[in-house]
Amino acid sequence: MKTDKDFQLGISIDPVSACNLNCYFCTVSGSRDGSIVNTEKLLIALENINDLRYHLKKVFFTGIGEPLLYKDLPDVTAKLKSKAATIGTFTNGVLLTPDLSEKLLKSGMNAFMISVTGLSPKIFSMFQGGNLTSSQAEKLYNTIQDNIKALCELRDKINKDALIRISYILTEDSKSDFFKSLSYYREIGVNHVQTRVLLNSEHYYEQLEANDISFIKNSAQNKEETTTIDKDYLSRLITFVKDKGESLCPFVGDSMQITSHGDLYACCERYDETFLGNVFTNSLVELVNSEKFEKLVGSLHGNYDEIPNGCRKCATAQSFLAIHYAKFEI
């Protein structure tokens, strides 16, 4: 089992439980309550972050809302820049104006993930144009593209090492724009284009079933009705990751969440078993260095009999494992 500074953490801060878009593919819009994190309490919770038992490699502003709605983002970034090698944000790009991009880059932010699908207003509106007229979608799309281009130019002047990524949803509807997008984004200076698939995509399921991992289909369609992962498959996965020295789940520890209310979860899923406490009540250091988190990490690195039921039913982990390990005969 990896312990202490060998085990690296990634923390996602969800500063705002609200969004300025109504994307058709969004699965968390019903969970938003409009709350905004208390900056003073957040900074107090994070002030002793260097005392974490584990090495903190990255902090991302993300979650179920649009992080750029959080007005204190540049100031909090500046406070954190010496705490982790990577400070980044996910965004839909609408509010990423040249002025804000300059402030974020100068404050120490060095990673940007911008969610935009399509290289035309028509394709964009099919994914991120909910409740918008065609003219509104076109204006919004053009604003995002102008913002991305300006960000690339500012990055080259302020911090050439900052990474700019595009998150692109690849489906039958968007594939016609995909290769054109690659050429365009390469030309303006984007570092990477990351493709995503939708869990309700029939083509996605066909790929999984072709690899004899169709058990994911039902759990991915409806997380409320997830069932325990097939025991034989779990046993083969355990054997595989044990031989490779890897974790059974890549998200625990790497994708920890702090919600706008201060609740801390050990991964990107909010189960009772992954809830560690509230950073406004107990410090982040105390919660991450706790016996509960250590036991959870241990269950995924060797103590497999202790794997929590929530992890055994997790659609996110199942989907990732299916894709990541499908190429291996396990």
Short mmCIF file of C-alpha atoms in Angstrom, two decimals:
data_model
loop_
_atom_site.label_atom_id
_atom_site.label_comp_id
_atom_site.label_asym_id
_atom_site.label_seq_id
_atom_site.Cartn_x
_atom_site.Cartn_y
_atom_site.Cartn_z
CA MET A 1 0.00 0.00 0.00
CA LYS A 2 1.20 3.50 -0.79
CA THR A 3 1.45 5.75 2.24
CA ASP A 4 2.68 9.16 3.26
CA LYS A 5 4.23 11.27 0.48
CA ASP A 6 4.19 8.39 -2.02
CA PHE A 7 0.40 8.67 -2.21
CA GLN A 8 -0.51 11.81 -4.15
CA LEU A 9 -3.68 13.81 -3.61
CA GLY A 10 -5.80 15.90 -5.93
CA ILE A 11 -8.44 18.20 -4.45
CA SER A 12 -11.38 19.64 -6.35
CA ILE A 13 -13.03 22.69 -4.82
CA ASP A 14 -16.64 23.31 -5.80
CA PRO A 15 -16.90 27.06 -5.11
CA VAL A 16 -20.30 27.72 -6.64
CA SER A 17 -23.35 25.48 -6.85
CA ALA A 18 -24.75 27.28 -9.88
CA CYS A 19 -24.10 27.50 -13.62
CA ASN A 20 -24.61 30.03 -16.40
CA LEU A 21 -25.38 27.40 -19.06
CA ASN A 22 -28.01 24.72 -19.43
CA CYS A 23 -26.11 21.95 -21.22
CA TYR A 24 -28.24 19.10 -22.55
CA PHE A 25 -25.82 16.44 -21.31
CA CYS A 26 -25.50 17.78 -17.74
CA THR A 27 -26.37 15.20 -15.07
CA VAL A 28 -25.95 17.42 -11.99
CA SER A 29 -28.13 20.44 -12.73
CA GLY A 30 -30.82 19.16 -10.37
CA SER A 31 -28.32 19.08 -7.50
CA ARG A 32 -27.47 22.78 -7.57
CA ASP A 33 -28.73 25.02 -4.77
CA GLY A 34 -27.13 28.34 -5.73
CA SER A 35 -24.72 28.38 -2.79
CA ILE A 36 -21.30 30.04 -2.87
CA VAL A 37 -18.39 28.92 -0.72
CA ASN A 38 -17.41 31.17 2.19
CA THR A 39 -13.95 32.39 1.16
CA GLU A 40 -12.80 33.21 4.69
CA LYS A 41 -13.75 29.76 5.99
CA LEU A 42 -12.24 28.06 2.95
CA LEU A 43 -8.87 29.79 3.40
CA ILE A 44 -8.81 28.90 7.10
CA ALA A 45 -9.54 25.27 6.22
CA LEU A 46 -6.68 25.22 3.71
CA GLU A 47 -4.07 27.22 5.62
CA ASN A 48 -2.17 24.21 7.04
CA ILE A 49 -2.41 22.18 3.86
CA ASN A 50 1.34 21.50 3.88
CA ASP A 51 0.82 19.36 6.99
CA LEU A 52 -1.11 16.75 5.02
CA ARG A 53 0.18 13.23 5.51
CA TYR A 54 0.06 12.74 1.74
CA HIS A 55 1.59 14.80 -1.05
CA LEU A 56 -0.80 17.34 -2.60
CA LYS A 57 -0.10 17.44 -6.33
CA LYS A 58 -3.05 19.46 -7.65
CA VAL A 59 -5.99 21.67 -6.74
CA PHE A 60 -8.78 22.20 -9.26
CA PHE A 61 -11.80 24.48 -9.08
CA THR A 62 -14.63 22.43 -10.50
CA GLY A 63 -17.70 20.57 -9.23
CA ILE A 64 -21.35 20.85 -10.11
CA GLY A 65 -21.29 24.52 -11.09
CA GLU A 66 -19.30 27.05 -13.11
CA PRO A 67 -16.21 28.04 -11.07
CA LEU A 68 -15.76 31.37 -12.84
CA LEU A 69 -18.94 32.62 -11.16
CA TYR A 70 -16.83 32.68 -7.97
CA LYS A 71 -15.51 36.24 -7.74
CA ASP A 72 -12.68 35.42 -5.31
CA LEU A 73 -11.12 32.81 -7.60
CA PRO A 74 -7.96 34.83 -8.46
CA ASP A 75 -7.33 35.70 -4.80
CA VAL A 76 -7.78 32.12 -3.57
CA THR A 77 -5.57 30.86 -6.41
CA ALA A 78 -2.81 33.22 -5.29
CA LYS A 79 -3.06 31.85 -1.74
CA LEU A 80 -2.75 28.27 -2.99
CA LYS A 81 -0.06 28.60 -5.66
CA SER A 82 2.74 27.59 -3.31
CA LYS A 83 0.79 24.61 -1.96
CA ALA A 84 0.53 22.42 -5.08
CA ALA A 85 2.34 22.07 -8.40
CA THR A 86 -0.88 22.39 -10.38
CA ILE A 87 -3.67 24.89 -9.73
CA GLY A 88 -6.42 24.71 -12.34
CA THR A 89 -10.03 25.23 -13.23
CA PHE A 90 -12.73 23.63 -15.32
CA THR A 91 -14.98 26.09 -17.14
CA ASN A 92 -17.40 26.41 -20.03
CA GLY A 93 -15.39 29.43 -21.15
CA VAL A 94 -18.20 31.97 -21.30
CA LEU A 95 -16.83 34.10 -18.44
CA LEU A 96 -13.16 33.51 -19.27
CA THR A 97 -12.66 37.04 -20.54
CA PRO A 98 -9.17 38.30 -21.40
CA ASP A 99 -9.19 40.38 -18.21
CA LEU A 100 -10.04 37.38 -16.01
CA SER A 101 -7.59 35.13 -17.87
CA GLU A 102 -4.80 37.63 -17.16
CA LYS A 103 -5.72 37.79 -13.47
CA LEU A 104 -5.82 34.00 -13.13
CA LEU A 105 -2.51 33.48 -14.93
CA LYS A 106 -0.80 36.14 -12.82
CA SER A 107 -2.27 34.67 -9.62
CA GLY A 108 -0.62 31.32 -10.37
CA MET A 109 -3.26 29.29 -12.17
CA ASN A 110 -1.46 26.98 -14.61
CA ALA A 111 -4.11 24.59 -15.91
CA PHE A 112 -7.35 25.31 -17.77
CA MET A 113 -9.92 22.76 -18.97
CA ILE A 114 -12.56 24.33 -21.19
CA SER A 115 -15.67 22.35 -22.08
CA VAL A 116 -16.77 23.18 -25.60
CA THR A 117 -18.03 20.77 -28.25
CA GLY A 118 -18.11 21.54 -31.95
CA LEU A 119 -16.32 23.99 -34.18
CA SER A 120 -19.53 25.62 -35.33
CA PRO A 121 -22.48 27.26 -33.54
CA LYS A 122 -24.77 24.54 -34.89
CA ILE A 123 -22.90 21.64 -33.26
CA PHE A 124 -22.20 23.68 -30.12
CA SER A 125 -25.90 24.45 -29.64
CA MET A 126 -26.76 20.73 -29.80
CA PHE A 127 -24.73 20.14 -26.64
CA GLN A 128 -24.45 23.40 -24.72
CA GLY A 129 -27.20 25.58 -26.13
CA GLY A 130 -30.08 24.58 -23.87
CA ASN A 131 -32.86 27.21 -23.73
CA LEU A 132 -31.02 29.40 -26.24
CA THR A 133 -32.16 30.64 -29.62
CA SER A 134 -29.91 29.94 -32.58
CA SER A 135 -28.67 33.55 -32.57
CA GLN A 136 -27.97 33.44 -28.83
CA ALA A 137 -26.07 30.17 -29.20
CA GLU A 138 -24.00 31.59 -32.05
CA LYS A 139 -23.09 34.69 -30.02
CA LEU A 140 -22.15 32.55 -27.02
CA TYR A 141 -20.08 30.18 -29.14
CA ASN A 142 -18.15 33.07 -30.70
CA THR A 143 -17.52 34.56 -27.26
CA ILE A 144 -16.07 31.27 -25.99
CA GLN A 145 -13.81 30.87 -29.01
CA ASP A 146 -12.57 34.46 -28.67
CA ASN A 147 -11.87 33.82 -24.99
CA ILE A 148 -9.91 30.64 -25.72
CA LYS A 149 -7.77 32.38 -28.32
CA ALA A 150 -7.09 35.29 -25.96
CA LEU A 151 -6.17 32.87 -23.17
CA CYS A 152 -3.60 31.17 -25.41
CA GLU A 153 -2.05 34.51 -26.31
CA LEU A 154 -1.90 35.64 -22.68
CA ARG A 155 -0.48 32.29 -21.58
CA ASP A 156 2.42 32.77 -24.01
CA LYS A 157 3.18 36.18 -22.47
CA ILE A 158 2.66 35.40 -18.77
CA ASN A 159 3.35 31.69 -18.19
CA LYS A 160 4.32 29.54 -21.16
CA ASP A 161 4.17 26.41 -19.00
CA ALA A 162 0.43 26.77 -18.27
CA LEU A 163 -1.62 24.02 -19.90
CA ILE A 164 -4.79 24.71 -21.85
CA ARG A 165 -7.07 21.78 -22.62
CA ILE A 166 -10.37 21.43 -24.43
CA SER A 167 -12.96 18.89 -23.31
CA TYR A 168 -14.82 17.69 -26.41
CA ILE A 169 -17.81 15.34 -26.33
CA LEU A 170 -17.42 12.87 -29.16
CA THR A 171 -20.65 11.42 -30.55
CA GLU A 172 -22.17 10.73 -33.96
CA ASP A 173 -23.48 14.31 -33.92
CA SER A 174 -20.15 15.96 -33.12
CA LYS A 175 -17.62 13.77 -34.93
CA SER A 176 -17.87 15.80 -38.16
CA ASP A 177 -16.27 18.77 -36.39
CA PHE A 178 -13.75 16.80 -34.38
CA PHE A 179 -10.72 16.66 -36.68
CA LYS A 180 -11.29 20.25 -37.75
CA SER A 181 -11.27 21.15 -34.05
CA LEU A 182 -7.94 19.40 -33.54
CA SER A 183 -6.33 21.39 -36.35
CA TYR A 184 -7.82 24.69 -35.21
CA TYR A 185 -6.92 24.32 -31.53
CA ARG A 186 -3.39 23.20 -32.40
CA GLU A 187 -3.02 26.30 -34.56
CA ILE A 188 -4.05 28.75 -31.81
CA GLY A 189 -1.93 27.08 -29.11
CA VAL A 190 -4.19 24.73 -27.14
CA ASN A 191 -2.11 21.92 -25.60
CA HIS A 192 -4.59 19.05 -25.60
CA VAL A 193 -8.07 18.12 -26.76
CA GLN A 194 -9.62 15.53 -24.46
CA THR A 195 -12.53 13.51 -25.80
CA ARG A 196 -15.44 12.42 -23.66
CA VAL A 197 -18.24 9.96 -24.24
CA LEU A 198 -21.76 10.15 -22.88
CA LEU A 199 -22.99 7.35 -20.67
CA ASN A 200 -26.28 7.27 -22.57
CA SER A 201 -24.56 6.72 -25.90
CA GLU A 202 -25.56 3.46 -27.55
CA HIS A 203 -22.26 3.38 -29.43
CA TYR A 204 -20.49 3.64 -26.09
CA TYR A 205 -22.37 0.61 -24.77
CA GLU A 206 -21.69 -1.36 -27.94
CA GLN A 207 -17.97 -0.84 -27.40
CA LEU A 208 -18.18 -2.00 -23.81
CA GLU A 209 -20.27 -5.05 -24.60
CA ALA A 210 -17.83 -6.03 -27.31
CA ASN A 211 -15.26 -6.35 -24.54
CA ASP A 212 -17.53 -8.52 -22.40
CA ILE A 213 -18.14 -5.86 -19.80
CA SER A 214 -21.81 -5.18 -20.33
CA PHE A 215 -22.46 -5.22 -16.57
CA ILE A 216 -21.76 -1.48 -16.65
CA LYS A 217 -24.70 -0.61 -18.88
CA ASN A 218 -27.44 -0.60 -16.27
CA SER A 219 -25.39 1.02 -13.53
CA ALA A 220 -24.18 3.79 -15.81
CA GLN A 221 -27.70 4.54 -17.08
CA ASN A 222 -29.12 5.03 -13.62
CA LYS A 223 -26.86 5.46 -10.62
CA GLU A 224 -29.88 5.14 -8.33
CA GLU A 225 -30.24 1.53 -9.38
CA THR A 226 -26.61 0.45 -9.45
CA THR A 227 -25.85 -3.11 -8.50
CA THR A 228 -22.72 -4.62 -7.05
CA ILE A 229 -20.00 -5.20 -9.59
CA ASP A 230 -19.76 -8.80 -10.81
CA LYS A 231 -17.67 -10.72 -8.25
CA ASP A 232 -15.70 -12.69 -10.84
CA TYR A 233 -14.84 -9.51 -12.71
CA LEU A 234 -13.89 -7.78 -9.45
CA SER A 235 -11.62 -10.69 -8.57
CA ARG A 236 -9.87 -10.45 -11.93
CA LEU A 237 -9.45 -6.70 -11.53
CA ILE A 238 -7.96 -7.16 -8.07
CA THR A 239 -5.49 -9.70 -9.43
CA PHE A 240 -4.56 -7.36 -12.26
CA VAL A 241 -4.03 -4.20 -10.19
CA LYS A 242 -2.20 -6.16 -7.49
CA ASP A 243 0.31 -7.45 -10.04
CA LYS A 244 0.73 -3.95 -11.47
CA GLY A 245 0.91 -2.26 -8.07
CA GLU A 246 -1.96 0.04 -8.97
CA SER A 247 -5.04 1.20 -7.11
CA LEU A 248 -8.36 -0.50 -7.74
CA CYS A 249 -9.86 2.99 -8.09
CA PRO A 250 -8.01 5.98 -9.57
CA PHE A 251 -10.38 8.55 -8.09
CA VAL A 252 -10.10 8.07 -4.32
CA GLY A 253 -7.55 10.60 -3.17
CA ASP A 254 -6.89 11.88 -6.68
CA SER A 255 -10.33 13.51 -7.07
CA MET A 256 -11.28 14.59 -3.56
CA GLN A 257 -14.12 17.12 -3.36
CA ILE A 258 -14.79 20.11 -1.17
CA THR A 259 -18.34 21.32 -1.79
CA SER A 260 -19.54 24.90 -1.52
CA HIS A 261 -20.87 23.96 1.96
CA GLY A 262 -17.46 22.64 3.06
CA ASP A 263 -18.28 18.93 2.91
CA LEU A 264 -15.24 16.82 2.05
CA TYR A 265 -15.52 13.63 0.00
CA ALA A 266 -12.67 11.23 -0.72
CA CYS A 267 -13.44 11.06 -4.43
CA CYS A 268 -15.68 12.43 -7.17
CA GLU A 269 -18.72 10.45 -5.92
CA ARG A 270 -20.72 11.49 -2.88
CA TYR A 271 -21.42 8.31 -0.92
CA ASP A 272 -21.70 7.89 2.85
CA GLU A 273 -18.50 5.83 2.73
CA THR A 274 -16.56 8.58 0.95
CA PHE A 275 -17.78 11.42 3.19
CA LEU A 276 -14.95 12.43 5.51
CA GLY A 277 -16.46 15.42 7.30
CA ASN A 278 -16.75 19.19 6.94
CA VAL A 279 -13.65 21.35 6.49
CA PHE A 280 -15.40 24.31 8.11
CA THR A 281 -15.84 22.26 11.28
CA ASN A 282 -12.66 20.19 11.23
CA SER A 283 -9.56 21.15 9.32
CA LEU A 284 -8.78 19.60 5.96
CA VAL A 285 -5.53 18.22 7.41
CA GLU A 286 -7.37 16.50 10.25
CA LEU A 287 -9.90 14.88 7.90
CA VAL A 288 -7.40 13.73 5.28
CA ASN A 289 -5.02 12.40 7.93
CA SER A 290 -7.91 10.53 9.58
CA GLU A 291 -8.20 6.79 10.17
CA LYS A 292 -11.32 6.67 7.98
CA PHE A 293 -9.48 7.96 4.91
CA GLU A 294 -6.48 5.73 5.59
CA LYS A 295 -8.78 2.69 5.79
CA LEU A 296 -10.54 3.64 2.54
CA VAL A 297 -7.23 4.06 0.71
CA GLY A 298 -6.02 0.76 2.14
CA SER A 299 -9.10 -1.11 0.90
CA LEU A 300 -8.24 -0.12 -2.67
CA HIS A 301 -4.53 -0.90 -2.37
CA GLY A 302 -4.54 -4.38 -0.88
CA ASN A 303 -7.14 -4.77 1.85
CA TYR A 304 -9.76 -5.67 -0.75
CA ASP A 305 -12.11 -7.38 1.70
CA GLU A 306 -12.67 -3.93 3.20
CA ILE A 307 -13.88 -2.29 -0.03
CA PRO A 308 -17.00 -0.25 0.92
CA ASN A 309 -20.36 -1.08 -0.65
CA GLY A 310 -20.52 2.37 -2.22
CA CYS A 311 -17.27 1.70 -4.08
CA ARG A 312 -18.48 -1.73 -5.18
CA LYS A 313 -21.56 -0.11 -6.73
CA CYS A 314 -19.84 2.95 -8.20
CA ALA A 315 -20.81 3.49 -11.84
CA THR A 316 -18.00 6.01 -12.36
CA ALA A 317 -15.28 3.63 -11.24
CA GLN A 318 -16.84 0.71 -13.11
CA SER A 319 -16.97 2.71 -16.34
CA PHE A 320 -13.39 3.88 -15.98
CA LEU A 321 -12.08 0.42 -15.13
CA ALA A 322 -13.95 -1.12 -18.04
CA ILE A 323 -12.40 1.29 -20.54
CA HIS A 324 -8.95 1.38 -18.94
CA TYR A 325 -8.55 -2.37 -18.57
CA ALA A 326 -10.58 -3.60 -21.54
CA LYS A 327 -7.46 -3.98 -23.65
CA PHE A 328 -6.03 -6.43 -21.13
CA GLU A 329 -7.18 -10.00 -20.92
CA ILE A 330 -8.09 -10.12 -17.28
#
